[in-house]
CSV table of C-alpha atoms in Angstrom, one decimal:
chain,number,residue,atom,x,y,z
A,378,LEU,CA,-130.5,53.5,65.0
A,379,LEU,CA,-130.5,52.2,61.4
A,380,ASP,CA,-133.5,54.4,60.6
A,381,ALA,CA,-131.8,57.5,62.0
A,382,LYS,CA,-128.7,56.8,59.9
A,383,ALA,CA,-130.9,56.4,56.8
A,384,ARG,CA,-132.6,59.8,57.5
A,385,THR,CA,-129.2,61.4,58.0
A,386,TRP,CA,-127.9,60.1,54.7
A,387,GLU,CA,-131.1,61.2,53.0
A,388,ASN,CA,-130.7,64.7,54.4
A,389,ARG,CA,-127.1,64.8,53.3
A,390,GLN,CA,-128.1,64.0,49.7
A,391,LYS,CA,-130.7,66.7,49.7
A,392,ILE,CA,-128.2,69.2,51.1
A,393,LEU,CA,-125.7,68.2,48.4
A,394,LEU,CA,-128.3,68.7,45.7
A,395,ALA,CA,-129.3,72.1,47.0
A,396,ARG,CA,-125.7,73.1,47.3
A,397,ARG,CA,-125.0,72.2,43.7
A,398,GLN,CA,-128.0,74.1,42.4
A,399,SER,CA,-127.3,77.1,44.6
A,400,LEU,CA,-123.6,77.3,43.6
A,401,ALA,CA,-124.5,77.1,39.9
A,402,ALA,CA,-127.1,79.9,40.3
A,403,LEU,CA,-124.6,82.1,42.3
A,404,ARG,CA,-121.9,81.6,39.7
A,405,SER,CA,-124.3,82.5,36.9
A,406,HIS,CA,-125.5,85.7,38.5
A,407,TYR,CA,-122.0,86.7,39.5
A,408,VAL,CA,-121.0,86.4,35.9
A,409,ASN,CA,-124.0,88.5,34.9
A,410,TYR,CA,-123.0,91.2,37.5
A,411,TRP,CA,-119.4,91.1,36.3
A,412,GLY,CA,-120.3,91.3,32.6
A,413,SER,CA,-122.8,94.1,33.1
A,414,ARG,CA,-120.2,96.2,34.9
A,415,ARG,CA,-117.7,95.7,32.0
A,416,LYS,CA,-120.4,96.6,29.4
A,417,ILE,CA,-121.3,99.8,31.3
A,418,GLU,CA,-117.7,100.8,31.4
A,419,LEU,CA,-117.4,100.2,27.7
A,420,CYS,CA,-120.5,102.4,27.1
A,421,ARG,CA,-119.1,105.2,29.2
A,422,SER,CA,-115.8,105.0,27.4
A,423,PHE,CA,-117.6,105.3,24.1
A,424,LEU,CA,-119.6,108.3,25.4
A,425,ALA,CA,-116.6,110.0,27.0
A,426,ASN,CA,-116.0,112.4,24.0
A,427,ALA,CA,-119.6,112.6,22.8
A,428,TRP,CA,-120.0,116.3,23.5
A,429,GLU,CA,-116.8,117.1,21.5
A,430,VAL,CA,-117.8,114.9,18.6
A,431,GLU,CA,-121.2,116.5,18.5
A,432,LYS,CA,-119.6,119.9,18.2
A,433,VAL,CA,-117.4,118.8,15.3
A,434,LEU,CA,-120.5,117.3,13.6
A,435,ASP,CA,-122.4,120.5,14.0
A,436,HIS,CA,-119.6,122.6,12.6
A,437,ARG,CA,-119.2,120.3,9.6
A,438,THR,CA,-122.9,120.4,8.9
A,439,GLN,CA,-122.9,124.2,9.1
A,440,VAL,CA,-120.1,124.6,6.5
A,441,GLY,CA,-121.7,122.0,4.2
A,442,TYR,CA,-119.4,119.0,4.7
A,443,LEU,CA,-122.1,116.9,6.2
A,444,LEU,CA,-125.8,116.5,5.6
A,445,ASP,CA,-128.1,117.2,8.6
A,446,ALA,CA,-129.7,113.7,8.2
A,447,ASP,CA,-126.2,112.1,8.5
A,448,ARG,CA,-125.5,114.3,11.6
A,449,ARG,CA,-128.7,113.1,13.2
A,450,GLU,CA,-127.8,109.5,12.5
A,451,PHE,CA,-124.4,109.9,14.2
A,452,LEU,CA,-126.2,111.5,17.2
A,453,THR,CA,-128.5,108.5,17.3
A,454,THR,CA,-125.6,106.2,18.1
A,455,PHE,CA,-124.9,108.1,21.3
A,456,ALA,CA,-128.6,107.8,22.3
A,457,LEU,CA,-128.5,104.1,21.7
A,458,VAL,CA,-125.4,103.7,23.9
A,459,ARG,CA,-127.0,105.7,26.7
A,460,ARG,CA,-130.1,103.5,26.4
A,461,ASN,CA,-127.8,100.4,26.7
A,462,VAL,CA,-126.3,101.9,29.9
A,463,ALA,CA,-129.7,102.1,31.5
A,464,ARG,CA,-130.6,98.6,30.5
A,465,THR,CA,-127.4,97.1,31.6
A,466,THR,CA,-127.5,98.9,34.9
A,467,ALA,CA,-130.9,97.4,35.6
A,468,SER,CA,-129.5,93.9,34.7
A,469,GLN,CA,-126.6,94.5,37.1
A,470,GLN,CA,-128.9,95.5,39.9
A,471,ARG,CA,-131.1,92.4,39.3
A,472,ALA,CA,-128.0,90.1,39.5
A,473,LEU,CA,-126.9,91.8,42.7
A,474,GLY,CA,-130.4,91.3,44.2
A,475,VAL,CA,-130.3,87.6,43.4
A,476,MET,CA,-126.9,87.2,44.9
A,477,ARG,CA,-128.2,88.8,48.1
A,478,LEU,CA,-130.9,86.2,48.2
A,479,LEU,CA,-128.6,83.3,47.6
A,480,THR,CA,-126.0,84.4,50.1
A,481,THR,CA,-128.4,85.8,52.7
A,482,ALA,CA,-126.0,88.8,53.0
A,483,GLU,CA,-126.5,92.5,52.6
A,484,LEU,CA,-124.2,92.9,49.6
A,485,GLU,CA,-123.4,96.4,48.6
A,486,PRO,CA,-122.4,97.2,45.0
A,487,PHE,CA,-118.8,96.1,44.5
A,488,THR,CA,-116.1,95.9,41.8
A,489,PRO,CA,-116.1,92.3,40.7
A,490,VAL,CA,-113.0,90.4,39.5
A,491,PHE,CA,-112.8,87.9,36.7
A,492,PRO,CA,-114.8,84.8,37.6
A,493,GLN,CA,-112.2,82.1,38.3
A,494,LEU,CA,-114.3,79.1,37.4
A,495,PRO,CA,-112.7,75.7,37.4
A,496,GLU,CA,-112.0,73.9,34.1
A,497,PRO,CA,-114.9,71.5,33.6
A,498,CYS,CA,-114.6,67.9,32.7
A,499,GLN,CA,-115.1,67.4,28.9
A,500,ASP,CA,-115.0,63.7,28.7
A,501,ILE,CA,-118.6,62.7,27.9
A,502,GLN,CA,-118.2,59.1,29.2
A,503,ARG,CA,-116.8,60.3,32.6
A,504,LEU,CA,-119.7,62.8,32.8
A,505,ARG,CA,-122.3,60.1,32.1
A,506,THR,CA,-120.7,57.8,34.7
A,507,ALA,CA,-120.5,60.6,37.3
A,508,VAL,CA,-124.2,61.4,36.8
A,509,ILE,CA,-125.4,57.8,36.9
A,510,GLU,CA,-123.3,56.8,39.9
A,511,SER,CA,-123.3,59.8,42.2
A,512,HIS,CA,-126.0,62.4,41.3
A,513,PRO,CA,-128.0,63.1,44.5
A,514,GLU,CA,-131.4,62.8,42.8
A,515,LEU,CA,-130.6,59.3,41.6
A,516,ASN,CA,-129.2,58.4,45.0
A,517,LEU,CA,-132.4,59.4,46.7
A,518,LEU,CA,-134.5,57.5,44.2
A,519,ARG,CA,-132.4,54.4,44.6
A,520,ALA,CA,-132.7,54.5,48.3
A,521,LEU,CA,-136.5,54.9,48.0
A,522,LEU,CA,-136.6,51.9,45.7
A,523,GLN,CA,-134.6,49.8,48.1
A,524,GLU,CA,-137.1,50.6,50.9
A,525,GLN,CA,-140.0,49.7,48.7
A,526,VAL,CA,-138.5,46.4,47.6
A,527,GLU,CA,-138.2,45.5,51.3
A,528,MET,CA,-141.8,46.5,51.9
A,529,VAL,CA,-142.9,44.2,49.1
A,530,ARG,CA,-140.9,41.4,50.6
A,531,LEU,CA,-142.4,41.8,54.1
A,532,SER,CA,-146.0,42.6,53.0
A,533,GLY,CA,-148.7,39.9,53.5
A,534,ARG,CA,-146.9,37.9,56.2
A,535,SER,CA,-148.3,39.3,59.4
A,536,ASP,CA,-151.8,37.6,59.2
A,537,LEU,CA,-150.7,34.0,58.8
A,538,GLU,CA,-151.3,31.5,61.7
A,539,ALA,CA,-149.9,28.0,61.6
A,540,ASN,CA,-150.2,25.2,64.2
A,541,VAL,CA,-148.7,21.7,64.5
A,542,ASP,CA,-150.2,19.3,67.0
A,543,LEU,CA,-148.7,15.9,68.0
A,544,LYS,CA,-150.7,13.7,70.4
A,545,GLY,CA,-149.9,10.2,71.8
A,546,THR,CA,-152.1,7.9,73.9
A,547,ALA,CA,-151.5,4.7,75.9
A,548,SER,CA,-154.1,2.2,77.3
A,549,SER,CA,-154.4,-1.2,79.0
A,550,ASP,CA,-157.2,-3.7,78.2
A,551,PHE,CA,-158.9,-5.4,81.1
A,552,PRO,CA,-159.2,-8.3,81.9
A,553,SER,CA,-156.8,-9.4,79.1
A,554,GLY,CA,-154.0,-7.0,80.3
A,555,GLU,CA,-152.9,-6.2,76.7
A,556,ASP,CA,-151.5,-2.7,76.2
A,557,GLY,CA,-152.6,-0.3,73.4
A,558,TYR,CA,-150.9,2.7,71.9
A,559,GLY,CA,-152.1,5.7,69.7
A,560,LEU,CA,-150.4,8.6,67.9
A,561,ALA,CA,-152.0,11.6,66.1
A,562,LEU,CA,-150.4,14.4,64.1
A,563,SER,CA,-152.3,17.5,62.9
A,564,PHE,CA,-151.2,20.6,60.9
A,565,SER,CA,-153.3,23.7,60.3
A,566,VAL,CA,-152.9,27.1,58.6
A,567,GLY,CA,-155.4,29.8,59.3
A,568,MET,CA,-156.0,33.4,58.0
A,569,PRO,CA,-159.2,35.4,58.5
A,570,PHE,CA,-160.7,36.2,55.1
A,571,LYS,CA,-160.9,40.0,55.6
A,572,PHE,CA,-157.3,40.1,56.7
A,573,TYR,CA,-156.3,38.1,53.7
A,574,LYS,CA,-158.0,40.5,51.3
A,575,ALA,CA,-156.3,43.4,53.1
A,576,SER,CA,-152.9,41.7,52.9
A,577,VAL,CA,-153.3,41.1,49.1
A,578,ALA,CA,-154.2,44.8,48.6
A,579,GLU,CA,-151.3,45.9,50.7
A,580,ARG,CA,-148.9,43.8,48.6
A,581,SER,CA,-150.4,45.1,45.4
A,582,ALA,CA,-150.0,48.7,46.5
A,583,ALA,CA,-146.4,48.1,47.5
A,584,LEU,CA,-145.6,46.5,44.1
A,585,ALA,CA,-147.3,49.4,42.3
A,586,ALA,CA,-145.2,51.9,44.3
A,587,GLN,CA,-142.0,49.9,43.5
A,588,ARG,CA,-142.7,49.8,39.8
A,589,LYS,CA,-143.5,53.5,39.8
A,590,THR,CA,-140.2,54.3,41.5
A,591,GLU,CA,-138.4,52.1,39.1
A,592,ARG,CA,-139.9,54.0,36.1
A,593,GLN,CA,-139.1,57.3,37.8
A,594,LEU,CA,-135.5,56.3,38.4
A,595,GLU,CA,-135.0,55.2,34.8
A,596,LEU,CA,-136.7,58.3,33.4
A,597,ARG,CA,-134.7,60.7,35.6
A,598,ARG,CA,-131.5,58.9,34.8
A,599,THR,CA,-132.2,59.3,31.1
A,600,GLU,CA,-133.1,63.0,31.6
A,601,LEU,CA,-129.9,63.8,33.6
A,602,VAL,CA,-127.7,62.0,31.1
A,603,ALA,CA,-129.3,63.9,28.2
A,604,GLU,CA,-129.0,67.2,30.2
A,605,VAL,CA,-125.3,66.8,30.9
A,606,GLU,CA,-124.7,65.9,27.2
A,607,GLU,CA,-126.6,69.0,26.1
A,608,ARG,CA,-124.7,71.2,28.6
A,609,LEU,CA,-121.4,69.9,27.3
A,610,ASN,CA,-122.4,70.7,23.7
A,611,LEU,CA,-123.5,74.1,24.7
A,612,PHE,CA,-120.2,74.8,26.4
A,613,TRP,CA,-118.3,73.7,23.3
A,614,ALA,CA,-120.6,76.0,21.2
A,615,ALA,CA,-120.1,78.9,23.5
A,616,SER,CA,-116.3,78.4,23.4
A,617,GLU,CA,-116.4,78.5,19.6
A,618,ASN,CA,-118.6,81.6,19.6
A,619,LEU,CA,-116.1,83.3,21.9
A,620,ARG,CA,-113.2,82.5,19.6
A,621,PHE,CA,-115.3,83.9,16.7
A,622,ALA,CA,-116.1,87.1,18.6
A,623,THR,CA,-112.4,87.5,19.4
A,624,ARG,CA,-111.5,87.5,15.7
A,625,ARG,CA,-114.3,90.1,15.0
A,626,VAL,CA,-112.9,92.4,17.8
A,627,GLU,CA,-109.5,92.2,16.2
A,628,VAL,CA,-110.9,93.1,12.8
A,629,GLY,CA,-112.9,96.0,14.3
A,630,LEU,CA,-109.9,97.3,16.1
A,631,GLU,CA,-107.7,97.2,13.0
A,632,SER,CA,-110.4,99.1,11.0
A,633,MET,CA,-110.6,101.8,13.7
A,634,ARG,CA,-106.8,102.2,13.6
A,635,GLU,CA,-106.9,102.5,9.9
A,636,ASN,CA,-109.5,105.2,10.0
A,637,LEU,CA,-107.7,106.9,12.8
A,638,LEU,CA,-104.6,107.3,10.6
A,639,ARG,CA,-106.7,108.5,7.7
A,640,SER,CA,-108.4,111.2,9.8
A,641,THR,CA,-105.1,112.5,10.9
A,642,TYR,CA,-103.5,112.9,7.4
A,643,LEU,CA,-106.4,113.0,4.9
A,644,ALA,CA,-109.2,115.5,4.5
A,645,GLY,CA,-112.7,114.8,3.3
A,646,ASP,CA,-115.1,112.5,5.2
A,647,SER,CA,-112.4,110.7,7.2
A,648,PHE,CA,-113.8,112.1,10.4
A,649,GLU,CA,-117.2,110.6,9.7
A,650,LYS,CA,-115.6,107.2,8.8
A,651,LEU,CA,-113.7,107.3,12.0
A,652,GLN,CA,-116.8,107.7,14.0
A,653,GLN,CA,-118.5,104.9,12.1
A,654,SER,CA,-115.6,102.6,12.8
A,655,ARG,CA,-115.7,103.6,16.5
A,656,PHE,CA,-119.4,102.6,16.7
A,657,GLN,CA,-118.8,99.4,14.8
A,658,TYR,CA,-116.0,98.6,17.2
A,659,TYR,CA,-118.3,99.3,20.1
A,660,GLN,CA,-120.8,96.8,18.7
A,661,VAL,CA,-118.4,94.0,18.1
A,662,ALA,CA,-116.8,94.6,21.5
A,663,THR,CA,-120.3,94.3,23.1
A,664,ASP,CA,-120.9,91.1,21.1
A,665,TYR,CA,-117.5,89.8,22.5
A,666,MET,CA,-118.5,90.6,26.0
A,667,ASP,CA,-121.9,88.8,25.5
A,668,ALA,CA,-120.0,85.8,24.1
A,669,GLU,CA,-117.7,85.8,27.1
A,670,ILE,CA,-120.6,85.9,29.5
A,671,MET,CA,-122.3,83.0,27.6
A,672,GLU,CA,-119.1,80.9,27.8
A,673,LEU,CA,-118.7,81.5,31.5
A,674,GLN,CA,-122.4,80.7,32.2
A,675,ALA,CA,-122.2,77.5,30.1
A,676,ARG,CA,-119.1,76.6,32.1
A,677,ALA,CA,-120.9,77.2,35.4
A,678,ARG,CA,-123.9,75.0,34.3
A,679,LEU,CA,-121.6,72.2,33.2
A,680,LEU,CA,-119.7,72.3,36.5
A,681,GLN,CA,-122.9,71.4,38.3
A,682,PHE,CA,-122.5,67.9,36.9
A,683,CYS,CA,-118.8,67.1,36.9
A,684,PRO,CA,-115.8,67.0,39.2
A,685,GLU,CA,-114.0,70.4,39.3
A,686,ALA,CA,-110.4,70.6,38.2
A,687,ARG,CA,-108.0,73.5,38.1
A,688,PRO,CA,-109.4,77.1,38.0
A,689,ALA,CA,-109.5,78.7,34.6
A,690,GLU,CA,-107.0,81.5,34.1
A,691,ALA,CA,-108.3,85.0,33.7
A,692,PRO,CA,-107.5,86.2,30.2
A,693,GLY,CA,-106.1,89.7,29.8
A,694,ARG,CA,-109.2,91.2,28.2
A,695,MET,CA,-109.2,94.8,29.2
A,696,VAL,CA,-107.2,97.8,28.0
A,697,GLN,CA,-106.8,101.2,29.5
A,698,ARG,CA,-108.9,104.0,28.0
A,699,THR,CA,-106.8,106.9,26.9
A,700,GLU,CA,-108.0,110.5,26.4
A,701,GLU,CA,-110.3,110.8,23.4
A,702,PRO,CA,-109.3,113.2,20.7
A,703,THR,CA,-111.2,116.4,20.4
A,704,GLN,CA,-111.7,116.3,16.6
A,705,HIS,CA,-110.0,114.1,14.1
A,706,SER,CA,-108.3,111.3,16.0
A,707,MET,CA,-108.9,108.7,18.7
A,708,THR,CA,-106.0,107.0,20.5
A,709,HIS,CA,-106.1,103.4,21.7
A,710,GLU,CA,-103.8,101.2,23.6
A,711,ASP,CA,-102.3,98.2,21.8
A,712,ARG,CA,-102.0,95.7,24.5
A,713,PRO,CA,-104.4,94.6,27.3
A,714,ALA,CA,-104.0,95.8,30.8
A,715,PRO,CA,-106.1,94.3,33.5
A,716,GLY,CA,-108.6,96.6,35.2
A,717,GLY,CA,-108.8,99.2,32.4
A,718,LYS,CA,-111.5,100.1,29.8
A,719,PRO,CA,-112.7,99.6,27.2
A,720,PHE,CA,-112.1,95.9,26.8
A,721,LEU,CA,-110.2,93.9,24.2
A,722,PRO,CA,-108.9,90.3,24.0
A,723,ASP,CA,-105.2,89.7,23.6
């Protein structure tokens, strides 16, 4: 009965470990799927008026306002974005395939929502304590070590044989009639020599296994503590990178608005500058999405080691795409609206 309970507990720890690892992997690939879809929508938003922009560039080249080399460079940006669509689509399909394996479900392509990951614990001392006291890998090693300690304690005892003999005698002398008494006590310990050697070898092997497990336990404990510290630092770094990317998006948006106004009221090369600012905004918006994906993945990896608290709130990071101008302007919504495109932080 005790052995059955021990096996049940061991299986429970293995299941818990597998569940933690699978959940972290599922979250990570869901984030990839969600982020890939957003980047594809951003690319398509950028390409929405590509044909009209190309017509304007051709006309300006024909009348001498734009060099042909510059026109070709502008067209290269559209080719680059189309290439990004193909690459990101492949990444999205790969993430969907992994999610199918993890969930053993025939998932069809779907529209993902913002990953509502819980807020991870950021107290390094609590994280260390949680890892040392309750991580399934360490629990399994501690249980194995306890079994080996017991094996060392019991090894070498089965071949001992001990005997205690107590004898008493009584006699009567004839013809004197005097009585005589005798008492004998003997104690012996025996062990066959071959069995003794086997017992010593068994105990030595048990001690070696115990010491090996002790070293494994100490090494794995050190590795897991170092890993959780690293993941916390990476989460902090990803959060700072996301804040930096947010500022860059704001600057890129403001630059695009400025060039939009100039292209409306000023002649000259304002149209080309507007297209340059659009592409620069596309680049910083893509960097922002990458930073957001990195932050969410770092969050998922950290959650594998700590108690989960409240879910993180989904930021309003998407704005509706409006109709693109045919020649000299490009409109843009000021405030985020969930579910739209392209994507901007508040």
